[in-house]
Amino acid sequence: MIIVDAVAPRTRIQIEKRELILEAALDVFSRFGFRGATIDRIAETAGMSKPNLLYYFRRKDDIYSALMHRLLDTWLQPLRELDDIGDPMTELRGYIRRKLEMSRDYPRESRLFANEILEGAPRIMPLIAGELKTLVDEKVLVIRGWMKAGKIARTDPHHLIFSIWATTQHYADFDVQVRAVLGPDKGAAGRYEDAARFLEQLFMDGLRPKD
Amino acid sequence: MIIVDAVAPRTRIQIEKRELILEAALDVFSRFGFRGATIDRIAETAGMSKPNLLYYFRRKDDIYSALMHRLLDTWLQPLRELDDIGDPMTELRGYIRRKLEMSRDYPRESRLFANEILEGAPRIMPLIAGELKTLVDEKVLVIRGWMKAGKIARTDPHHLIFSIWATTQHYADFDVQVRAVLGPDKGAAGRYEDAARFLEQLFMDGLRPKD
DNA sequence: GGCAATTTTGACCGAACGGACAAAGGTTAG
DNA sequence: CTAACCTTTGTCCGTTCGGTCAAAATTGCC
């Protein structure tokens, strides 16, 4: 992956401050979307003045791009770890678990990504059609191999991946709705445990080889 | 449900123009989100001037509210139709099919709703915690009844509903990503057929009673 | 046809926003 | 210590946006 930074960080302060800004930007962008987020608000969250922030990132878009590039990298990590060598059912169960843990531990990242896609991915379309598609294509071949070998049930690998994405990310992206529907009794921990149990059962039942 | 209209429509023109505006607003809001949408753009899409539009809806929020209220009503229709009387497996299969058809036929509504929830549902929280939760609670009881009767496998009804929502709405909300990953070969029709087949198999396998 | 009510429009306003800039204040290496 | 470079800030500008207003145009009713 190629990262183009408007200002290549050179000094200690630049490295620290850029990190501080990206952390603040993640907070603000994921809450308000690209248009709803203001430079002033990001600067305030990062504890600096607007002109100061603009010294590190010349444009609002630059902050957003830097954030999206970094985000997508960690975002695809669970899928990258889906390994051809291991036991298929174990591998897929592990993938679902890791993906759900990402929703639990990085909800801001999930919402930011969802927001971008929802708007038509105007800023990261190349990454989606490039890096992401390549990775999915690769893993689809792995899954298809497992199916041919009779290790898991035959089904559509693409839609299997979509379903795993959809169900796991739902708990981050629609968190407000999930909490409202479940009521106040369930804490976050219990919610995610129940979800993990349910999803594991759902997908394992769907993937167990039939004969 | 209570609908509060800032201006109660009285004349023929008011009824027609308000309809025209809401249609345009759905288009614009679902593409740009609440903050990204401008009154000017909605007015332009509706083929009228901004002050003219503001004659029918005094505030931007009023358009948005009117839209959300109407939307939620049709949005919950498939779940309302989940019937206690029918055969459980058939009922649930029908629900999944209807929900997927809604994603196919009303993607703008799906995206608008997703956007609102993603932002924390600031404008429709009462509806989510009220009307929606009530409906879900009711249907959860129905599903739980089916489980106790041994008609479907025992699992968590709440998370079952969440999974159906997540997987079906994914095809509307993440449409851009789905298209990019599947490549240009698949048309919309084929995509939705494949998805329907996959989801039906996944959930039917997961719900078939075990003994 | 004429009058009242409704609808449409152009012009305008204040606030918020993205961004520019120059000057002031710090930091660091020789 | 000092000169060169890096960092921070106050101020300002043009644009966009939500919303107002009064006047003009149109419609509906007797």
GROMACS .gro file of C-alpha atoms in nm, chain A residues 93 96 194-208, chain B residues 147 153-156 202 205-208 210:
model
   28
   93ARG     CA    1  -1.491  -1.962   1.351
   96ILE     CA    2  -1.593  -1.451   1.291
  194ASP     CA    3  -2.452  -1.344   2.337
  195ALA     CA    4  -2.376  -1.220   1.989
  196ALA     CA    5  -2.062  -1.433   1.967
  197ARG     CA    6  -2.250  -1.742   2.079
  198PHE     CA    7  -2.534  -1.678   1.837
  199LEU     CA    8  -2.316  -1.602   1.535
  200GLU     CA    9  -2.088  -1.897   1.597
  201GLN     CA   10  -2.386  -2.130   1.611
  202LEU     CA   11  -2.549  -1.975   1.305
  203PHE     CA   12  -2.244  -1.997   1.082
  204MET     CA   13  -2.119  -2.331   1.211
  205ASP     CA   14  -2.461  -2.484   1.143
  206GLY     CA   15  -2.457  -2.331   0.797
  207LEU     CA   16  -2.106  -2.447   0.719
  208ARG     CA   17  -2.099  -2.797   0.865
  358MET     CA   18  -3.868  -2.264   1.999
  364ALA     CA   19  -3.399  -2.464   1.688
  365ARG     CA   20  -3.336  -2.293   2.021
  366THR     CA   21  -3.130  -1.981   1.984
  367ASP     CA   22  -3.133  -1.614   2.084
  413LEU     CA   23  -2.785  -2.000   0.604
  416ASP     CA   24  -2.981  -2.448   0.837
  417GLY     CA   25  -2.945  -2.250   1.155
  418LEU     CA   26  -3.313  -2.274   1.245
  419ARG     CA   27  -3.397  -2.630   1.151
  421LYS     CA   28  -3.216  -3.038   1.605
   0.00000   0.00000   0.00000
